[in-house]
Amino acid sequence: MIAQARITSDTYASVHLDNEVVEVEGADLSELRAHVKQVFITAAQIEDSPLDVVILEPDVRHHLRVEPSGRISPREPGEDDENLPELPADDRPASLQPSGGAAATPSGRAGHSAVSPWAGDASADTFTGEFPVARSHRAGRRRAHGAPVSGISAPSSVSAPSSVSAPSAAPAPSASSASSAPSASSAPSATGDTWRARTADEDPAEVPGSLSPTTAPSSSSVGTAPTKNELVRQRGTDDGRPTLKDLQTSTARKPKAKASKGWRGFLTRATGGVIGPRPGKKEQYEIDRLERIRRPLDGPRNIVVVNLKGGAHKTTASLMIAATLGVTRGGNVLAWDNNETRGTLGWRGIPTDHTRTAVDLLHDLDRMRSPQASAADLDPFMRPQGAMRFDILASDEDPGSAASIDAEAFNDLNDTLSRFYRIKVIDTGNNVRASNWMAAVQSADQLVIISTVREDTFNAAAWMIDELRATGLHEQVDHAVTILSHSSKGTFDPVLRTRLKNHFGAHTRAVTEVPYEQQFVDGSHLDWNRVSNATKEAWLDATALIIDGM
């Protein structure tokens, strides 16, 4: 493999390693070179073998060998080197001079350097600053010619079209005009190889095709002079002066994520974070997924898990969704067993020293409705799940008592519990005509249809969907997430997988799968530490899909 580094300015370079592109920045050319060297040395150390590299600068190439020890020496270019593409013309800023301030000495080949400023022992280099970007070579990375790199000002001189007479030197903008200058996001885009820019105080009429800044007065302003108070209210917005929000936005900086896994994470640790590439594709997906799950919600939310067949993994799904939310969001999550008969959610959680249930809470609901009631008053009825950071509200173990939880009782409990929990994951029974079952579905901000890949279970789920649509709950179905749970270690028949995904995908917003998990077979309480990484990853994916809909 021939690795490459493309030096496109005194402060910016891109390093191409196998299937990765690492973007490197430095305060000056010397620091930039030190950072590029460190990337190559780290790559050689990871491979534990010398790394042949080519460093492309304007009109010169450096053919080098990087040792894991940190030694960098010149080498003769081989056939692979000759096939490397030239540095694109639009990646060569005019301001960049050949490295070292001196012309490179040719080595018998045009554009090749015999004396390289890169060769030598890199161990004496000191590394400062940040190395902020690492991403797949397939990602769109091209910068427009002349577009400023982070921390570099745009060029002040601008070439005007020949048909337009431009002033010889643009006047320095005043404080007020500077505040109205276009932001980086609104700057002109590159066309071909030409980058056109305009100073804030340039006459728009001198730019062909530009829009006139003149605007027609609104009907409300015609014939009416603004009062003094109106002028005060308009100040800070209409006259271009920054507001408090502008100040806070301009000073707020989102910390750059640094890789913690793979060779990028090794590079971050090896340099003490001085060089910190951004996460790779897989790690970035995990970070984005976590942000999706942790997304702030506008108010309390209900996730209702349904299937009319017993053994469909409803209780397992309720536990895993609640545990995933608790671990990632940090609490304020309730798993509630709303089974119209005796449910098993309480049995599947970590045991507690009491047996109080939803029926007991219902009898004490008046006290919980008091303005003075707090979350601590709920503790006698809840079963905390330790490090998983969620609580369980169990159904009554007496089927006769559980029958007292009808639609009205469910709604009363739901209203009270919503005061104390941000997210409630509601496990349900098997009777579509039970009033508390229907009340739970109607309360759902996100319906989760769970099914194993057994024919009797997914047929029950499909029939339930038809029933919900027939009773006018088509919106809940359209917005639902379907989870297909593997019930054995065997291979999932690809034909059956396609059938199920096509059917449930036509009815619900998303369809996802979770693998077979040995721990769930014996029906004992959930132990998060025993759950396999593959199962946790699948439930993280499923939970992210669920939160997306809330």
PDB file of C-alpha atoms in Angstrom, residues 64 71-74 115-122:
ATOM      1  CA  LEU A  64       9.561   8.309   1.623  1.00  0.00           C
ATOM      2  CA  ARG A  71      12.684   7.219  11.210  1.00  0.00           C
ATOM      3  CA  ILE A  72      11.702   8.687   7.837  1.00  0.00           C
ATOM      4  CA  SER A  73      14.039   8.219   4.859  1.00  0.00           C
ATOM      5  CA  PRO A  74      13.896   8.909   1.111  1.00  0.00           C
ATOM      6  CA  VAL A 115      16.185  16.395  -1.003  1.00  0.00           C
ATOM      7  CA  SER A 116      13.097  16.179   1.157  1.00  0.00           C
ATOM      8  CA  PRO A 117      12.363  18.353   4.197  1.00  0.00           C
ATOM      9  CA  TRP A 118      10.323  15.398   5.473  1.00  0.00           C
ATOM     10  CA  ALA A 119      13.172  12.904   5.874  1.00  0.00           C
ATOM     11  CA  GLY A 120      14.940  12.309   9.181  1.00  0.00           C
ATOM     12  CA  ASP A 121      14.084  11.173  12.680  1.00  0.00           C
ATOM     13  CA  ALA A 122      10.647  12.445  13.648  1.00  0.00           C
TER      14      ALA A 122
END
